[in-house]
Amino acid sequence: MSPCPVMTDPLPQSFVDLLGDQVELHPWTTDPESDTLRRCRGIICYSHPAVDGPLLDAMPELRVVSNHGVGVDHIDVAAAVSRGIPVGNTPGCLDASTADMTLALLLAAARNVRIGDRYARSPEFVHYDPSILIGHEVTGSTLGIVGLGRIGREVARRAAAFNMRLLYHNRRPDPEAEAALGVEYCSLEELLRQSDFVSLNCPLTEETTGLISGPQLKLMRSSALLINMARGPVVDHAALVEALTSGTIAGAALDVTDPEPLPRDHPLLSLENVLITPHLGSASDRTRRRMMEMTAENLQAGLSGRALPWQVMTN
Ligand code: 8YV
């Protein structure tokens, strides 16, 4: 059988090897005249080129969209489903890894790891000084989790080991999670007022776009740190710059930004009280391997007309 043409975001070699010779990979294009759009039967995507109605309409042979990741905010799932194209993603396998990274950013921001590392390497560090870089004590402090889904729950489990008081905000209270994890439901406003650390672990939807903006940042404590592991547009970046420069909040740790990457002259990049990582939430060896496998399984299922093992449902 001749290999099946699939359009894809750039893939690591290990992923290309995993897909094997049954697929023929074509680089991403949106040119409606291209052979790629005319012929490709599958899409593998993970990042920001939108998969929307016009793109789907330009792909008459398309059978499946397989997303390498859980977040599908860059895919118009309703448009795909209404055209009979199933969309697959990789839920579950990245919860632990993304929660690990949430804690990594929280701890690093709280305890000045980034600034401390730079200082310890610099010529200025010539003697130990007990008065420098005093951070916020994590143990026993209050963590507010915005979005207590699969990843948020893993964050709660880890934070419990630091004896943190755990607040959460979701669209609806989740009594089961409260019993299992010892988390307390709060309105977003109350969570922002009471938390020493606010961790964003929600998906990007219409409702969560700009969820943390000027008025919300003003509710936070001046000593509080904001951690964004969700998606950049959940936070209004102009308001965040203002809050960080005026002392409305103490600092932020961002694994995601809007846009991503930020333009190299963006004001956030020159602020000392910001820690930024390049979207590393799921970037651990075991997790990435499993994400590739799940993406490949969804792709193969869609190409051969079978139900996808992990299909995204529309609400
Ligand atoms: C990666 C993620 O961005 O799964 C998600 O939604 O944000 C991450 O795992 C990505 O999708 C890797 O391809």
Coordinates of C-alpha atoms and ligand atoms in Angstrom, one line a residue:
M1 CA 0.0 0.0 0.0
S2 CA 1.3 3.5 -0.8
P3 CA 2.0 5.7 2.2
C4 CA -0.8 8.0 3.4
P5 CA -0.1 11.7 3.0
V6 CA -0.3 13.6 6.3
M7 CA 0.2 17.3 6.9
T8 CA 2.1 18.1 10.0
D9 CA 3.8 20.6 12.3
P10 CA 7.5 19.9 12.5
L11 CA 8.1 16.6 14.3
P12 CA 11.1 15.3 16.2
Q13 CA 12.9 12.4 14.5
S14 CA 11.8 9.9 17.1
F15 CA 8.2 10.7 16.2
V16 CA 8.8 10.4 12.5
D17 CA 10.4 7.0 13.3
L18 CA 7.4 5.9 15.3
L19 CA 5.0 6.8 12.5
G20 CA 7.0 4.6 10.2
D21 CA 6.7 4.3 6.4
Q22 CA 2.9 4.1 6.3
V23 CA 2.7 7.8 6.3
E24 CA 4.2 10.4 4.0
L25 CA 4.8 13.6 5.9
H26 CA 4.1 17.0 4.4
P27 CA 5.1 20.4 6.0
W28 CA 2.3 22.6 7.0
T29 CA 0.8 25.0 4.5
T30 CA -2.4 27.0 4.3
D31 CA -2.0 27.6 0.5
P32 CA -5.4 26.4 -0.9
E33 CA -3.8 25.7 -4.2
S34 CA -1.2 23.4 -2.7
D35 CA -0.9 19.7 -3.5
T36 CA -0.5 19.1 0.3
L37 CA -4.0 20.4 1.1
R38 CA -5.5 18.7 -1.9
R39 CA -4.1 15.3 -1.0
C40 CA -3.5 15.0 2.7
R41 CA -5.7 12.6 4.6
G42 CA -4.5 13.4 8.1
I43 CA -3.2 16.3 10.1
I44 CA -0.8 16.1 13.0
C45 CA -0.7 19.4 15.0
Y46 CA 0.4 20.7 18.3
S47 CA 0.8 24.3 18.2
H48 CA -0.6 27.5 16.9
P49 CA -1.4 27.3 13.2
A50 CA -5.2 27.2 13.4
V51 CA -7.1 24.2 12.2
D52 CA -10.3 26.0 11.2
G53 CA -13.2 25.8 8.7
P54 CA -11.4 27.3 5.8
L55 CA -8.4 24.9 6.2
L56 CA -10.7 21.9 6.5
D57 CA -12.7 23.0 3.5
A58 CA -9.4 23.1 1.5
M59 CA -8.7 19.5 2.4
P60 CA -11.2 17.3 0.5
E61 CA -9.4 14.0 1.5
L62 CA -9.0 14.8 5.2
R63 CA -10.1 12.0 7.5
V64 CA -8.6 12.9 10.9
V65 CA -7.0 15.6 12.9
S66 CA -4.6 14.2 15.5
N67 CA -3.4 16.7 18.1
H68 CA -0.1 16.0 19.9
G69 CA -1.2 17.5 23.3
V70 CA -4.4 17.8 25.3
G71 CA -5.3 21.5 24.6
V72 CA -7.2 21.9 21.4
D73 CA -7.8 25.7 21.5
H74 CA -6.0 26.0 18.2
I75 CA -8.5 23.6 16.5
D76 CA -12.1 24.5 15.7
V77 CA -13.5 21.1 16.9
A78 CA -17.1 22.0 16.1
A79 CA -16.1 22.9 12.5
A80 CA -14.3 19.5 12.2
V81 CA -17.1 17.5 13.7
S82 CA -19.7 19.2 11.5
R83 CA -17.6 18.1 8.5
G84 CA -17.4 14.5 9.8
I85 CA -13.7 14.8 10.7
P86 CA -12.8 13.4 14.1
V87 CA -10.3 15.2 16.3
G88 CA -8.0 13.3 18.6
N89 CA -5.8 14.5 21.5
T90 CA -3.7 13.0 24.3
P91 CA -5.5 13.4 27.6
G92 CA -4.2 12.0 30.9
C93 CA -0.6 11.1 30.0
L94 CA 0.7 14.6 30.6
D95 CA -1.1 15.4 33.9
A96 CA 1.8 14.4 36.2
S97 CA 4.5 16.0 34.1
T98 CA 2.6 19.3 33.8
A99 CA 1.8 19.3 37.5
D100 CA 5.5 18.6 38.2
M101 CA 6.4 21.7 36.2
T102 CA 3.7 23.8 37.9
L103 CA 5.4 23.0 41.2
A104 CA 8.8 23.6 39.7
L105 CA 7.8 27.1 38.6
L106 CA 6.1 27.8 41.9
L107 CA 9.1 26.8 44.0
A108 CA 11.6 28.5 41.7
A109 CA 9.7 31.8 41.7
A110 CA 9.0 31.6 45.4
R111 CA 12.6 30.9 46.3
N112 CA 14.4 33.1 43.7
V113 CA 16.1 30.1 41.9
R114 CA 16.5 32.0 38.6
I115 CA 17.9 35.2 40.2
G116 CA 20.0 33.2 42.7
D117 CA 21.5 31.1 40.0
R118 CA 22.6 34.2 38.1
Y119 CA 23.9 35.8 41.2
A120 CA 25.9 32.7 42.3
R121 CA 27.7 32.6 38.9
S122 CA 28.4 36.4 38.8
P123 CA 31.6 38.2 40.0
E124 CA 29.5 39.9 42.7
F125 CA 29.1 36.7 44.7
V126 CA 32.2 36.7 46.9
H127 CA 30.9 36.0 50.3
Y128 CA 27.7 34.4 51.8
D129 CA 25.2 37.0 52.8
P130 CA 22.2 35.8 54.9
S131 CA 20.2 38.9 54.1
I132 CA 19.8 38.4 50.3
L133 CA 17.1 36.9 48.2
I134 CA 14.7 36.0 51.0
G135 CA 11.8 34.3 49.3
H136 CA 8.3 33.3 50.2
E137 CA 8.0 30.2 52.3
V138 CA 6.0 27.6 50.3
T139 CA 5.3 25.2 53.1
G140 CA 2.1 26.1 54.9
S141 CA 1.1 28.8 52.5
T142 CA -2.2 29.1 50.5
L143 CA -2.4 27.9 46.9
G144 CA -5.3 28.8 44.7
I145 CA -5.8 26.5 41.7
V146 CA -7.8 28.0 38.8
G147 CA -9.1 24.9 36.9
L148 CA -9.2 21.8 39.0
G149 CA -9.3 19.4 36.1
R150 CA -6.9 16.4 35.6
I151 CA -3.8 18.6 35.8
G152 CA -5.1 20.8 38.6
R153 CA -5.8 17.7 40.7
E154 CA -2.3 16.5 40.3
V155 CA -1.1 20.0 41.3
A156 CA -3.2 19.7 44.5
R157 CA -1.8 16.3 45.3
R158 CA 1.8 17.6 45.1
A159 CA 1.0 20.8 47.0
A160 CA -0.6 18.8 49.8
A161 CA 2.9 17.4 50.5
F162 CA 3.9 21.0 51.3
N163 CA 1.1 21.3 53.8
M164 CA -0.5 24.0 51.7
R165 CA -4.0 25.2 52.2
L166 CA -5.7 24.4 48.9
L167 CA -8.3 26.6 47.3
Y168 CA -9.8 26.0 43.8
H169 CA -12.1 27.6 41.4
N170 CA -14.0 25.8 38.6
R171 CA -17.3 26.6 36.8
R172 CA -18.9 24.4 39.4
P173 CA -17.9 23.0 42.8
D174 CA -16.6 19.4 42.8
P175 CA -17.6 17.7 46.1
E176 CA -15.8 14.5 45.1
A177 CA -12.5 16.4 44.6
E178 CA -13.0 18.2 47.9
A179 CA -13.4 14.9 49.7
A180 CA -10.5 13.3 48.0
L181 CA -8.0 16.1 47.9
G182 CA -9.0 18.4 50.8
V183 CA -9.5 21.4 48.4
E184 CA -11.9 24.2 49.2
Y185 CA -14.1 25.7 46.6
C186 CA -14.0 29.5 46.2
S187 CA -15.3 32.2 43.8
L188 CA -12.5 33.4 41.6
E189 CA -12.5 36.7 43.5
E190 CA -12.1 35.0 46.9
L191 CA -9.4 32.7 45.6
L192 CA -7.4 35.7 44.3
R193 CA -7.8 37.6 47.6
Q194 CA -6.7 34.7 49.8
S195 CA -3.9 33.0 47.9
D196 CA -0.2 33.3 48.3
F197 CA 0.2 31.5 45.0
V198 CA -2.3 31.4 42.1
S199 CA -1.9 28.6 39.7
L200 CA -3.7 28.7 36.3
N201 CA -4.4 25.1 35.1
C202 CA -7.5 25.7 33.1
P203 CA -8.0 25.1 29.3
L204 CA -8.2 28.2 27.0
T205 CA -11.9 28.7 26.1
E206 CA -14.0 31.8 25.4
E207 CA -14.8 31.9 29.1
T208 CA -11.1 31.8 30.2
T209 CA -9.7 34.2 27.7
G210 CA -8.6 37.3 29.7
L211 CA -9.8 35.6 32.9
I212 CA -6.9 37.2 34.8
S213 CA -6.9 40.9 33.8
G214 CA -6.5 44.2 35.6
P215 CA -9.4 43.9 38.1
Q216 CA -8.4 40.3 39.0
L217 CA -4.8 41.2 39.5
K218 CA -5.8 44.0 41.8
L219 CA -7.6 41.5 44.0
M220 CA -4.4 39.5 44.6
R221 CA -2.0 40.1 47.5
S222 CA 0.9 42.3 46.9
S223 CA 3.1 39.4 48.0
A224 CA 1.4 36.9 45.7
L225 CA 2.9 35.0 42.8
L226 CA 1.0 34.1 39.6
I227 CA 1.9 30.8 37.8
N228 CA 0.5 30.3 34.3
M229 CA 0.7 26.7 33.1
A230 CA -2.5 27.1 31.1
R231 CA -2.4 29.2 27.9
G232 CA -1.0 32.7 27.4
P233 CA -4.3 34.4 26.6
V234 CA -5.8 33.4 29.9
V235 CA -3.8 36.4 31.3
D236 CA -4.1 39.9 29.9
H237 CA -0.4 40.6 29.4
A238 CA -0.6 44.4 29.4
A239 CA -2.4 44.2 32.7
L240 CA 0.2 41.7 34.0
V241 CA 3.1 44.1 33.1
E242 CA 1.4 46.9 34.9
A243 CA 0.7 44.7 38.0
L244 CA 4.3 43.5 38.1
T245 CA 5.9 46.9 37.6
S246 CA 3.6 48.7 40.0
G247 CA 4.0 46.1 42.8
T248 CA 0.3 45.0 42.6
I249 CA 1.6 41.5 42.8
A250 CA 5.1 40.3 43.7
G251 CA 5.9 38.1 40.6
A252 CA 4.9 35.7 38.0
A253 CA 6.1 32.4 36.5
L254 CA 4.9 31.8 33.0
D255 CA 5.3 28.6 31.0
V256 CA 3.0 30.0 28.4
T257 CA 2.6 33.5 26.9
D258 CA 0.6 35.5 24.5
P259 CA 1.9 35.5 21.8
E260 CA 4.2 32.5 22.1
P261 CA 7.1 33.3 21.9
L262 CA 6.9 36.9 23.0
P263 CA 8.4 39.4 20.7
R264 CA 12.0 39.8 21.8
D265 CA 11.5 43.4 23.0
H266 CA 8.4 42.6 25.0
P267 CA 8.4 44.3 28.4
L268 CA 7.9 41.1 30.3
L269 CA 11.3 39.8 29.2
S270 CA 13.1 42.6 31.0
L271 CA 11.3 42.2 34.4
E272 CA 13.3 40.7 37.2
N273 CA 10.2 39.4 39.0
V274 CA 9.2 37.2 36.1
L275 CA 10.3 33.7 35.3
I276 CA 9.6 32.4 31.8
T277 CA 10.0 28.9 30.4
P278 CA 9.3 28.0 26.8
H279 CA 6.1 25.9 27.2
L280 CA 7.7 23.0 28.9
G281 CA 4.6 21.7 30.8
S282 CA 4.6 18.2 29.2
A283 CA 8.3 18.2 28.2
S284 CA 9.5 15.1 30.1
D285 CA 10.9 12.0 28.5
R286 CA 8.2 9.5 29.4
T287 CA 5.3 11.9 28.9
R288 CA 6.4 13.0 25.5
R289 CA 6.9 9.4 24.4
R290 CA 3.4 8.5 25.4
M291 CA 2.0 11.7 23.7
M292 CA 3.6 10.6 20.5
E293 CA 2.2 7.1 20.8
M294 CA -1.3 8.4 21.5
T295 CA -1.1 10.9 18.6
A296 CA 0.0 8.1 16.3
E297 CA -2.7 5.7 17.5
N298 CA -5.4 8.4 16.9
L299 CA -4.0 9.2 13.5
Q300 CA -3.9 5.5 12.4
A301 CA -7.4 4.9 13.7
G302 CA -8.8 8.0 11.8
L303 CA -6.9 7.1 8.6
S304 CA -8.4 3.6 8.6
G305 CA -11.9 4.8 9.5
R306 CA -11.9 3.4 13.0
A307 CA -13.1 5.3 16.1
L308 CA -10.3 7.3 17.7
P309 CA -9.1 5.9 21.0
W310 CA -9.0 9.5 22.4
Q311 CA -11.5 11.6 20.6
V312 CA -12.3 15.2 21.5
M313 CA -16.0 15.6 22.1
T314 CA -17.8 18.9 21.5
N315 CA -19.9 20.2 24.3
Ligands
8YV1 C1 2.3 21.0 24.6 C2 0.2 21.3 25.9 O1 2.1 22.3 24.3 O2 -1.0 19.3 25.8 C3 -1.0 20.5 25.8 O3 -2.1 21.1 25.7 O4 0.2 22.5 26.1 C4 1.6 20.6 25.8 O5 1.6 19.4 26.1 C5 2.1 20.4 23.3 O6 0.8 20.3 22.9 C6 3.2 19.6 22.8 O7 3.0 19.2 21.5

